[in-house]
mmCIF file of C-alpha atoms and ligand atoms in Angstrom:
data_model
loop_
_atom_site.group_PDB
_atom_site.id
_atom_site.type_symbol
_atom_site.label_atom_id
_atom_site.label_comp_id
_atom_site.label_asym_id
_atom_site.label_seq_id
_atom_site.Cartn_x
_atom_site.Cartn_y
_atom_site.Cartn_z
ATOM 1 C CA UNK A 1 34.363 58.285 35.114
ATOM 2 C CA UNK A 2 35.564 57.112 31.581
ATOM 3 C CA UNK A 3 35.756 59.566 28.983
ATOM 4 C CA UNK A 4 34.701 59.340 25.325
ATOM 5 C CA UNK A 5 36.364 60.485 22.231
ATOM 6 C CA UNK A 6 34.725 61.940 18.964
ATOM 7 C CA UNK A 7 36.507 62.750 15.804
ATOM 8 C CA UNK A 8 36.947 66.388 14.816
ATOM 9 C CA UNK A 9 34.891 66.538 12.023
ATOM 10 C CA UNK A 10 35.926 64.760 8.947
ATOM 11 C CA UNK A 11 39.937 65.030 10.165
ATOM 12 C CA UNK A 12 40.957 62.006 11.670
ATOM 13 C CA UNK A 13 41.984 64.291 15.583
ATOM 14 C CA UNK A 14 39.780 62.476 18.086
ATOM 15 C CA UNK A 15 39.396 65.272 20.854
ATOM 16 C CA UNK A 16 37.528 64.061 24.383
ATOM 17 C CA UNK A 17 33.904 64.424 24.392
ATOM 18 C CA UNK A 18 34.596 67.606 26.722
ATOM 19 C CA UNK A 19 37.309 69.978 27.259
ATOM 20 C CA UNK A 20 38.475 72.907 29.388
ATOM 21 C CA UNK A 21 38.323 76.654 28.265
ATOM 22 C CA UNK A 22 40.072 79.429 30.076
ATOM 23 C CA UNK A 23 38.255 82.592 29.229
ATOM 24 C CA UNK A 24 37.711 84.723 31.966
ATOM 25 C CA UNK A 25 39.114 82.236 34.328
ATOM 26 C CA UNK A 26 43.042 81.673 33.423
ATOM 27 C CA UNK A 27 44.904 85.233 34.430
ATOM 28 C CA UNK A 28 42.218 86.958 35.504
ATOM 29 C CA UNK A 29 39.225 85.217 37.755
ATOM 30 C CA UNK A 30 41.064 82.409 39.302
ATOM 31 C CA UNK A 31 44.295 81.902 40.713
ATOM 32 C CA UNK A 32 47.290 80.269 38.642
ATOM 33 C CA UNK A 33 46.942 77.489 41.552
ATOM 34 C CA UNK A 34 43.057 77.210 40.543
ATOM 35 C CA UNK A 35 43.803 77.117 37.499
ATOM 36 C CA UNK A 36 46.912 74.197 37.331
ATOM 37 C CA UNK A 37 44.042 72.077 39.603
ATOM 38 C CA UNK A 38 41.526 72.368 37.033
ATOM 39 C CA UNK A 39 44.006 71.146 34.043
ATOM 40 C CA UNK A 40 45.174 68.244 36.497
ATOM 41 C CA UNK A 41 41.662 67.100 37.142
ATOM 42 C CA UNK A 42 40.412 67.530 33.318
ATOM 43 C CA UNK A 43 43.673 65.316 32.668
ATOM 44 C CA UNK A 44 43.437 63.108 34.955
ATOM 45 C CA UNK A 45 39.550 62.048 33.642
ATOM 46 C CA UNK A 46 40.374 62.240 29.874
ATOM 47 C CA UNK A 47 40.231 65.268 28.900
ATOM 48 C CA UNK A 48 43.007 65.810 25.697
ATOM 49 C CA UNK A 49 41.850 69.061 24.672
ATOM 50 C CA UNK A 50 42.543 73.158 26.283
ATOM 51 C CA UNK A 51 41.172 76.130 24.712
ATOM 52 C CA UNK A 52 42.916 79.337 24.638
ATOM 53 C CA UNK A 53 43.142 82.375 22.699
ATOM 54 C CA UNK A 54 45.898 85.378 22.005
ATOM 55 C CA UNK A 55 42.679 88.173 23.472
ATOM 56 C CA UNK A 56 41.805 85.833 27.032
ATOM 57 C CA UNK A 57 43.461 87.935 29.670
ATOM 58 C CA UNK A 58 45.176 90.007 26.804
ATOM 59 C CA UNK A 59 47.401 87.199 26.699
ATOM 60 C CA UNK A 60 48.139 85.989 30.213
ATOM 61 C CA UNK A 61 45.409 83.507 29.682
ATOM 62 C CA UNK A 62 47.897 81.528 27.135
ATOM 63 C CA UNK A 63 50.811 82.561 29.594
ATOM 64 C CA UNK A 64 49.499 80.841 32.731
ATOM 65 C CA UNK A 65 48.733 77.507 30.778
ATOM 66 C CA UNK A 66 52.085 77.629 29.297
ATOM 67 C CA UNK A 67 53.547 77.118 32.355
ATOM 68 C CA UNK A 68 51.309 74.712 33.798
ATOM 69 C CA UNK A 69 51.591 72.270 30.710
ATOM 70 C CA UNK A 70 55.648 72.858 31.197
ATOM 71 C CA UNK A 71 55.412 71.791 34.885
ATOM 72 C CA UNK A 72 52.655 68.870 33.872
ATOM 73 C CA UNK A 73 55.046 67.547 31.930
ATOM 74 C CA UNK A 74 52.530 65.578 30.039
ATOM 75 C CA UNK A 75 53.548 63.940 26.814
ATOM 76 C CA UNK A 76 52.398 65.915 23.963
ATOM 77 C CA UNK A 77 51.090 63.568 22.240
ATOM 78 C CA UNK A 78 48.029 63.255 25.078
ATOM 79 C CA UNK A 79 47.047 66.509 24.619
ATOM 80 C CA UNK A 80 45.711 69.291 22.361
ATOM 81 C CA UNK A 81 45.763 73.095 22.844
ATOM 82 C CA UNK A 82 44.761 75.872 20.625
ATOM 83 C CA UNK A 83 44.836 79.529 20.310
ATOM 84 C CA UNK A 84 42.973 82.050 18.475
ATOM 85 C CA UNK A 85 43.659 85.255 16.614
ATOM 86 C CA UNK A 86 41.430 88.022 15.490
ATOM 87 C CA UNK A 87 41.198 90.325 18.207
ATOM 88 C CA UNK A 88 44.931 90.800 19.278
ATOM 89 C CA UNK A 89 46.413 90.532 22.737
ATOM 90 C CA UNK A 90 46.024 94.410 23.855
ATOM 91 C CA UNK A 91 46.908 96.654 20.827
ATOM 92 C CA UNK A 92 44.363 98.432 18.493
ATOM 93 C CA UNK A 93 46.535 99.216 15.976
ATOM 94 C CA UNK A 94 45.344 97.935 12.449
ATOM 95 C CA UNK A 95 48.456 95.941 12.428
ATOM 96 C CA UNK A 96 47.841 94.539 15.530
ATOM 97 C CA UNK A 97 44.436 92.840 14.906
ATOM 98 C CA UNK A 98 42.486 90.847 12.311
ATOM 99 C CA UNK A 99 43.136 87.737 9.560
ATOM 100 C CA UNK A 100 45.839 89.667 7.128
ATOM 101 C CA UNK A 101 48.800 87.622 6.793
ATOM 102 C CA UNK A 102 50.728 89.763 9.359
ATOM 103 C CA UNK A 103 48.606 89.471 12.074
ATOM 104 C CA UNK A 104 47.523 85.699 11.654
ATOM 105 C CA UNK A 105 51.116 84.947 11.512
ATOM 106 C CA UNK A 106 52.751 87.297 14.714
ATOM 107 C CA UNK A 107 49.613 85.916 16.868
ATOM 108 C CA UNK A 108 50.481 82.354 15.942
ATOM 109 C CA UNK A 109 54.539 83.184 16.775
ATOM 110 C CA UNK A 110 53.095 85.073 20.075
ATOM 111 C CA UNK A 111 50.810 82.132 20.994
ATOM 112 C CA UNK A 112 53.623 79.509 20.718
ATOM 113 C CA UNK A 113 55.926 81.639 22.520
ATOM 114 C CA UNK A 114 53.225 82.279 25.624
ATOM 115 C CA UNK A 115 52.159 78.616 25.766
ATOM 116 C CA UNK A 116 55.782 77.344 25.452
ATOM 117 C CA UNK A 117 54.920 74.596 22.819
ATOM 118 C CA UNK A 118 56.575 74.000 19.350
ATOM 119 C CA UNK A 119 53.111 73.907 17.438
ATOM 120 C CA UNK A 120 49.395 74.829 17.825
ATOM 121 C CA UNK A 121 46.892 71.732 17.695
ATOM 122 C CA UNK A 122 43.866 73.959 17.100
ATOM 123 C CA UNK A 123 44.379 77.252 15.292
ATOM 124 C CA UNK A 124 41.194 79.875 15.191
ATOM 125 C CA UNK A 125 40.271 82.865 13.294
ATOM 126 C CA UNK A 126 38.447 84.335 16.200
ATOM 127 C CA UNK A 127 35.652 86.128 14.406
ATOM 128 C CA UNK A 128 35.465 86.967 10.493
ATOM 129 C CA UNK A 129 37.698 89.458 9.415
ATOM 130 C CA UNK A 130 35.428 92.285 6.892
ATOM 131 C CA UNK A 131 38.752 93.892 6.000
ATOM 132 C CA UNK A 132 40.836 90.834 4.901
ATOM 133 C CA UNK A 133 39.809 88.726 1.634
ATOM 134 C CA UNK A 134 39.196 85.204 2.972
ATOM 135 C CA UNK A 135 42.188 83.878 0.644
ATOM 136 C CA UNK A 136 44.600 85.498 1.811
ATOM 137 C CA UNK A 137 43.776 83.829 5.451
ATOM 138 C CA UNK A 138 43.386 80.338 4.078
ATOM 139 C CA UNK A 139 46.646 80.851 2.204
ATOM 140 C CA UNK A 140 48.348 81.990 5.522
ATOM 141 C CA UNK A 141 47.084 79.132 7.605
ATOM 142 C CA UNK A 142 47.730 76.510 4.603
ATOM 143 C CA UNK A 143 51.584 78.169 5.073
ATOM 144 C CA UNK A 144 51.482 77.870 8.833
ATOM 145 C CA UNK A 145 50.480 74.071 8.317
ATOM 146 C CA UNK A 146 53.112 73.478 5.956
ATOM 147 C CA UNK A 147 55.592 75.250 8.386
ATOM 148 C CA UNK A 148 54.843 72.833 11.313
ATOM 149 C CA UNK A 149 53.401 75.573 13.411
ATOM 150 C CA UNK A 150 49.985 74.357 13.265
ATOM 151 C CA UNK A 151 48.205 70.997 12.633
ATOM 152 C CA UNK A 152 44.465 71.969 12.231
ATOM 153 C CA UNK A 153 42.773 75.584 11.576
ATOM 154 C CA UNK A 154 39.403 76.612 11.963
ATOM 155 C CA UNK A 155 36.826 79.423 12.319
ATOM 156 C CA UNK A 156 35.405 81.037 15.369
ATOM 157 C CA UNK A 157 31.814 82.636 14.955
ATOM 158 C CA UNK A 158 32.252 82.640 11.260
ATOM 159 C CA UNK A 159 28.576 82.206 9.178
ATOM 160 C CA UNK A 160 27.747 79.116 6.802
ATOM 161 C CA UNK A 161 28.375 81.245 4.009
ATOM 162 C CA UNK A 162 31.960 82.731 4.868
ATOM 163 C CA UNK A 163 33.203 78.793 5.829
ATOM 164 C CA UNK A 164 32.022 78.048 2.513
ATOM 165 C CA UNK A 165 33.853 80.416 0.711
ATOM 166 C CA UNK A 166 36.854 79.361 2.901
ATOM 167 C CA UNK A 167 36.511 75.564 1.347
ATOM 168 C CA UNK A 168 35.705 76.868 -2.249
ATOM 169 C CA UNK A 169 38.799 78.833 -1.972
ATOM 170 C CA UNK A 170 41.006 75.929 -0.234
ATOM 171 C CA UNK A 171 39.596 73.188 -2.815
ATOM 172 C CA UNK A 172 40.379 75.761 -5.852
ATOM 173 C CA UNK A 173 44.102 75.944 -4.726
ATOM 174 C CA UNK A 174 44.500 72.835 -3.339
ATOM 175 C CA UNK A 175 45.213 74.411 -0.199
ATOM 176 C CA UNK A 176 44.245 72.692 3.443
ATOM 177 C CA UNK A 177 40.479 73.938 4.393
ATOM 178 C CA UNK A 178 38.979 74.759 7.870
ATOM 179 C CA UNK A 179 38.092 71.532 9.648
ATOM 180 C CA UNK A 180 36.456 72.960 12.745
ATOM 181 C CA UNK A 181 33.964 75.995 13.827
ATOM 182 C CA UNK A 182 33.928 77.102 17.412
ATOM 183 C CA UNK A 183 30.048 78.575 18.241
ATOM 184 C CA UNK A 184 27.976 78.998 20.766
ATOM 185 C CA UNK A 185 25.491 75.997 21.847
ATOM 186 C CA UNK A 186 23.416 75.407 24.547
ATOM 187 C CA UNK A 187 19.381 75.167 25.071
ATOM 188 C CA UNK A 188 19.217 79.228 24.651
ATOM 189 C CA UNK A 189 21.834 79.088 21.668
ATOM 190 C CA UNK A 190 20.771 76.446 18.933
ATOM 191 C CA UNK A 191 20.456 78.774 15.824
ATOM 192 C CA UNK A 192 23.930 78.097 14.070
ATOM 193 C CA UNK A 193 24.586 74.693 15.208
ATOM 194 C CA UNK A 194 21.253 73.134 14.502
ATOM 195 C CA UNK A 195 19.948 74.992 11.441
ATOM 196 C CA UNK A 196 22.688 77.742 9.691
ATOM 197 C CA UNK A 197 25.588 74.910 9.661
ATOM 198 C CA UNK A 198 23.319 71.620 9.078
ATOM 199 C CA UNK A 199 24.172 71.864 5.446
ATOM 200 C CA UNK A 200 28.188 71.714 6.583
ATOM 201 C CA UNK A 201 28.308 68.656 8.356
ATOM 202 C CA UNK A 202 27.951 66.152 5.623
ATOM 203 C CA UNK A 203 29.521 68.488 2.545
ATOM 204 C CA UNK A 204 32.847 69.847 4.086
ATOM 205 C CA UNK A 205 32.766 67.628 7.372
ATOM 206 C CA UNK A 206 32.548 69.860 9.348
ATOM 207 C CA UNK A 207 33.737 69.681 13.143
ATOM 208 C CA UNK A 208 32.477 71.489 16.054
ATOM 209 C CA UNK A 209 34.051 72.621 19.495
ATOM 210 C CA UNK A 210 31.406 74.456 21.106
ATOM 211 C CA UNK A 211 31.182 77.201 23.982
ATOM 212 C CA UNK A 212 29.129 78.360 26.910
ATOM 213 C CA UNK A 213 27.106 74.877 27.319
ATOM 214 C CA UNK A 214 26.082 76.580 30.530
ATOM 215 C CA UNK A 215 25.319 80.001 28.501
ATOM 216 C CA UNK A 216 28.284 81.274 31.211
ATOM 217 C CA UNK A 217 26.837 79.520 34.208
ATOM 218 C CA UNK A 218 22.819 80.486 33.629
ATOM 219 C CA UNK A 219 21.817 76.701 32.967
ATOM 220 C CA UNK A 220 23.869 75.834 36.517
ATOM 221 C CA UNK A 221 20.767 76.927 37.925
ATOM 222 C CA UNK A 222 22.257 79.095 40.877
ATOM 223 C CA UNK A 223 21.302 82.204 39.381
ATOM 224 C CA UNK A 224 18.866 84.815 40.500
ATOM 225 C CA UNK A 225 17.902 87.662 38.399
ATOM 226 C CA UNK A 226 20.643 89.876 40.367
ATOM 227 C CA UNK A 227 23.365 87.286 39.137
ATOM 228 C CA UNK A 228 25.180 84.970 41.944
ATOM 229 C CA UNK A 229 27.519 87.126 43.845
ATOM 230 C CA UNK A 230 30.531 84.694 43.626
ATOM 231 C CA UNK A 231 30.189 84.253 39.793
ATOM 232 C CA UNK A 232 31.410 86.226 36.388
ATOM 233 C CA UNK A 233 28.004 87.679 36.097
ATOM 234 C CA UNK A 234 28.599 90.096 39.012
ATOM 235 C CA UNK A 235 32.493 91.020 37.921
ATOM 236 C CA UNK A 236 33.210 94.416 36.868
ATOM 237 C CA UNK A 237 33.370 94.947 33.334
ATOM 238 C CA UNK A 238 31.074 92.140 32.532
ATOM 239 C CA UNK A 239 27.825 94.143 33.012
ATOM 240 C CA UNK A 240 27.427 93.423 29.018
ATOM 241 C CA UNK A 241 27.435 89.530 30.171
ATOM 242 C CA UNK A 242 24.628 89.778 32.399
ATOM 243 C CA UNK A 243 22.903 91.858 30.552
ATOM 244 C CA UNK A 244 22.631 89.294 27.087
ATOM 245 C CA UNK A 245 22.355 86.399 29.302
ATOM 246 C CA UNK A 246 20.271 86.829 32.025
ATOM 247 C CA UNK A 247 16.593 87.246 32.363
ATOM 248 C CA UNK A 248 13.162 86.611 33.436
ATOM 249 C CA UNK A 249 11.945 84.261 30.937
ATOM 250 C CA UNK A 250 15.225 82.212 31.019
ATOM 251 C CA UNK A 251 15.299 82.021 35.015
ATOM 252 C CA UNK A 252 11.560 80.409 34.373
ATOM 253 C CA UNK A 253 12.832 77.724 32.081
ATOM 254 C CA UNK A 254 15.796 76.743 34.314
ATOM 255 C CA UNK A 255 12.848 76.100 37.193
ATOM 256 C CA UNK A 256 11.184 73.564 34.597
ATOM 257 C CA UNK A 257 14.761 72.140 33.539
ATOM 258 C CA UNK A 258 15.709 71.385 37.176
ATOM 259 C CA UNK A 259 12.788 69.452 37.803
ATOM 260 C CA UNK A 260 13.195 66.888 34.427
ATOM 261 C CA UNK A 261 16.836 66.619 35.646
ATOM 262 C CA UNK A 262 16.153 66.079 39.242
ATOM 263 C CA UNK A 263 13.533 63.357 37.641
ATOM 264 C CA UNK A 264 17.208 61.139 36.657
ATOM 265 C CA UNK A 265 18.634 62.059 39.572
ATOM 266 C CA UNK A 266 21.032 64.651 37.877
ATOM 267 C CA UNK A 267 22.348 68.611 38.688
ATOM 268 C CA UNK A 268 20.772 70.677 36.197
ATOM 269 C CA UNK A 269 24.701 71.527 34.936
ATOM 270 C CA UNK A 270 25.276 67.902 33.965
ATOM 271 C CA UNK A 271 21.823 67.699 32.349
ATOM 272 C CA UNK A 272 22.354 70.693 30.477
ATOM 273 C CA UNK A 273 25.660 69.525 29.139
ATOM 274 C CA UNK A 274 24.570 66.276 28.577
ATOM 275 C CA UNK A 275 21.839 67.498 26.146
ATOM 276 C CA UNK A 276 24.924 69.001 24.066
ATOM 277 C CA UNK A 277 26.706 65.922 23.812
ATOM 278 C CA UNK A 278 23.135 64.452 22.608
ATOM 279 C CA UNK A 279 24.067 66.559 19.342
ATOM 280 C CA UNK A 280 26.067 64.470 17.354
ATOM 281 C CA UNK A 281 27.169 67.483 15.316
ATOM 282 C CA UNK A 282 29.133 68.592 18.467
ATOM 283 C CA UNK A 283 32.754 67.299 18.498
ATOM 284 C CA UNK A 284 33.543 68.533 22.100
ATOM 285 C CA UNK A 285 32.060 70.306 24.654
ATOM 286 C CA UNK A 286 34.194 73.078 26.315
ATOM 287 C CA UNK A 287 33.607 73.136 29.474
ATOM 288 C CA UNK A 288 34.608 76.755 32.032
ATOM 289 C CA UNK A 289 35.005 76.415 35.341
ATOM 290 C CA UNK A 290 35.684 78.600 38.425
ATOM 291 C CA UNK A 291 36.398 76.060 40.826
ATOM 292 C CA UNK A 292 37.447 72.329 40.446
ATOM 293 C CA UNK A 293 34.263 70.882 42.375
ATOM 294 C CA UNK A 294 32.228 72.373 39.086
ATOM 295 C CA UNK A 295 34.840 70.571 36.841
ATOM 296 C CA UNK A 296 34.421 67.214 38.713
ATOM 297 C CA UNK A 297 30.577 67.632 38.589
ATOM 298 C CA UNK A 298 30.391 68.763 34.995
ATOM 299 C CA UNK A 299 32.260 65.870 33.955
ATOM 300 C CA UNK A 300 29.460 63.423 34.733
ATOM 301 C CA UNK A 301 27.562 64.499 31.774
ATOM 302 C CA UNK A 302 29.789 62.204 29.637
ATOM 303 C CA UNK A 303 27.888 58.976 31.163
ATOM 304 C CA UNK A 304 24.522 61.292 32.132
ATOM 305 C CA UNK A 305 23.868 61.308 28.409
ATOM 306 C CA UNK A 306 23.083 57.942 28.235
ATOM 307 C CA UNK A 307 19.802 58.971 30.569
ATOM 308 C CA UNK A 308 18.462 61.200 28.088
ATOM 309 C CA UNK A 309 16.125 59.026 26.112
ATOM 310 C CA UNK A 310 14.076 60.378 23.355
ATOM 311 C CA UNK A 311 10.891 61.371 25.971
ATOM 312 C CA UNK A 312 13.432 63.502 27.623
ATOM 313 C CA UNK A 313 14.590 65.288 24.710
ATOM 314 C CA UNK A 314 11.162 66.266 23.731
ATOM 315 C CA UNK A 315 10.474 67.246 27.295
ATOM 316 C CA UNK A 316 13.134 69.529 27.155
ATOM 317 C CA UNK A 317 11.597 70.870 24.165
ATOM 318 C CA UNK A 318 8.203 71.590 26.343
ATOM 319 C CA UNK A 319 10.099 73.049 28.802
ATOM 320 C CA UNK A 320 11.946 75.503 26.804
ATOM 321 C CA UNK A 321 8.513 76.359 24.623
ATOM 322 C CA UNK A 322 7.344 77.366 27.840
ATOM 323 C CA UNK A 323 4.841 74.572 28.354
ATOM 324 C CA UNK A 324 4.100 73.187 31.952
ATOM 325 C CA UNK A 325 5.338 69.869 32.540
ATOM 326 C CA UNK A 326 2.166 68.624 35.024
ATOM 327 C CA UNK A 327 2.630 64.947 34.699
ATOM 328 C CA UNK A 328 6.413 64.795 35.693
HETATM 329 P P1 NDP B 1 30.115 77.578 30.426
HETATM 330 O O1 NDP B 1 28.999 78.448 29.976
HETATM 331 O O2 NDP B 1 29.857 76.374 30.626
HETATM 332 O O3 NDP B 1 30.259 79.121 31.891
HETATM 333 C C1 NDP B 1 31.739 78.242 32.541
HETATM 334 C C2 NDP B 1 30.911 79.011 33.991
HETATM 335 O O4 NDP B 1 29.788 78.594 34.635
HETATM 336 C C3 NDP B 1 32.064 79.039 34.764
HETATM 337 O O5 NDP B 1 33.037 79.557 34.912
HETATM 338 C C4 NDP B 1 31.171 79.269 36.080
HETATM 339 O O6 NDP B 1 31.324 80.846 36.888
HETATM 340 C C5 NDP B 1 29.771 78.518 35.940
HETATM 341 N N1 NDP B 1 29.733 77.151 36.267
HETATM 342 C C6 NDP B 1 30.306 76.103 35.377
HETATM 343 N N2 NDP B 1 29.500 74.852 35.955
HETATM 344 C C7 NDP B 1 29.096 75.210 36.766
HETATM 345 C C8 NDP B 1 28.540 74.092 38.089
HETATM 346 N N3 NDP B 1 28.599 72.846 37.982
HETATM 347 N N4 NDP B 1 27.703 74.724 39.442
HETATM 348 C C9 NDP B 1 27.707 76.079 38.974
HETATM 349 N N5 NDP B 1 28.292 76.982 38.347
HETATM 350 C C10 NDP B 1 28.936 76.372 37.303
HETATM 351 O O7 NDP B 1 31.288 77.797 29.748
HETATM 352 P P2 NDP B 1 32.157 79.313 29.457
HETATM 353 O O8 NDP B 1 31.240 80.221 28.804
HETATM 354 O O9 NDP B 1 32.922 79.400 30.503
HETATM 355 O O10 NDP B 1 32.847 78.403 28.055
HETATM 356 C C11 NDP B 1 33.778 77.480 27.863
HETATM 357 C C12 NDP B 1 34.767 77.649 26.969
HETATM 358 O O11 NDP B 1 34.462 77.850 26.021
HETATM 359 C C13 NDP B 1 35.534 78.902 27.572
HETATM 360 O O12 NDP B 1 36.440 78.893 28.692
HETATM 361 C C14 NDP B 1 36.159 79.005 26.194
HETATM 362 O O13 NDP B 1 37.834 78.721 26.033
HETATM 363 C C15 NDP B 1 35.481 79.099 25.108
HETATM 364 N N6 NDP B 1 34.878 80.254 24.462
HETATM 365 C C16 NDP B 1 34.933 80.929 23.372
HETATM 366 C C17 NDP B 1 34.314 81.785 22.702
HETATM 367 C C18 NDP B 1 34.620 82.010 21.427
HETATM 368 O O14 NDP B 1 33.970 83.128 21.011
HETATM 369 N N7 NDP B 1 35.191 81.195 20.505
HETATM 370 C C19 NDP B 1 33.369 82.928 23.254
HETATM 371 C C20 NDP B 1 33.468 82.291 25.237
HETATM 372 C C21 NDP B 1 33.353 81.025 25.594
HETATM 373 P P3 NDP B 1 31.123 81.207 37.942
HETATM 374 O O15 NDP B 1 31.584 80.332 38.920
HETATM 375 O O16 NDP B 1 31.777 82.455 37.751
HETATM 376 O O17 NDP B 1 29.501 81.340 37.867
#
């Protein structure tokens, strides 16, 4: 497998087309040994971006990743790591959450410590904060970049108009604006990436690091309506996720998609991830994995994207629209 790289929006930074995230897995669902094996497999296959956030396992995900990065001794100029600020790392007081200057600066310092790095390559505002003027956050991110603590900053699940406002403020004040957004994108969640952000790719040069390419594993094809027993969808406390992601209509679509994938000799997860890569507005697809076998399989999507011809892409649309593929 040969990794390919894409520019992060109009920045000069090139990220691997597939990257590795740690939500629900690092410091929670999997052992630290599995986390290390995942990072090794990813890095050995050309992955150069590891995603994290202050809230993941309440800081523990960053601690686990930090220990692994230190142990691996990979040259610092061969990989990038992120953190995200907004939800806090456990505390719920108003000073411990949000995008005001105090929390953004403190969250950055805490992430640097947990990850054991001198700077964050990417720092995301994990959600918009209605209680903080956007200009205050733009200023703070700009200052963190000037201090050498952050390389690029961005947003996650912000609206197009919030991103535009941040850019307008940055332009007016000669500050560095957000380079990337981190939205959900997969066959079942397309609105933001394909429509809402459409005007931002050419204007502000928005890059995207997209999350949940398999809709939390639904697009792996392994789930029944109860959820696969060994998966996150059966974990205590994640009933809301199962409720949100798993339903009969989706499982019906999954069956049609499986047939399409099989016709190309591909597994459904590889096909679904390759489908995300077909969108040129996607800078990197962030993979999640609870086992190295999953990651090894999913990495095949880089080469598989070449098999997804316009005809196959049109058939995907048919399946998602609920049409039967009688001639396949
Ligand atoms: P996916 O939708 O790809 O789900 C990954 C999960 O699906 C795995 O952990 C595994 O779970 C299952 N899976 C993956 N591959 C296979 C396979 N080949 N066969 C069977 N099952 C498979 O991605 P995530 O939801 O994990 O999101 C990726 C990353 O995006 C996160 O780690 C995080 O860094 C980021 N993220 C960001 C968010 C944000 O708000 N900014 C929100 C959510 C995620 P299991 O074994 O348990 O079934």
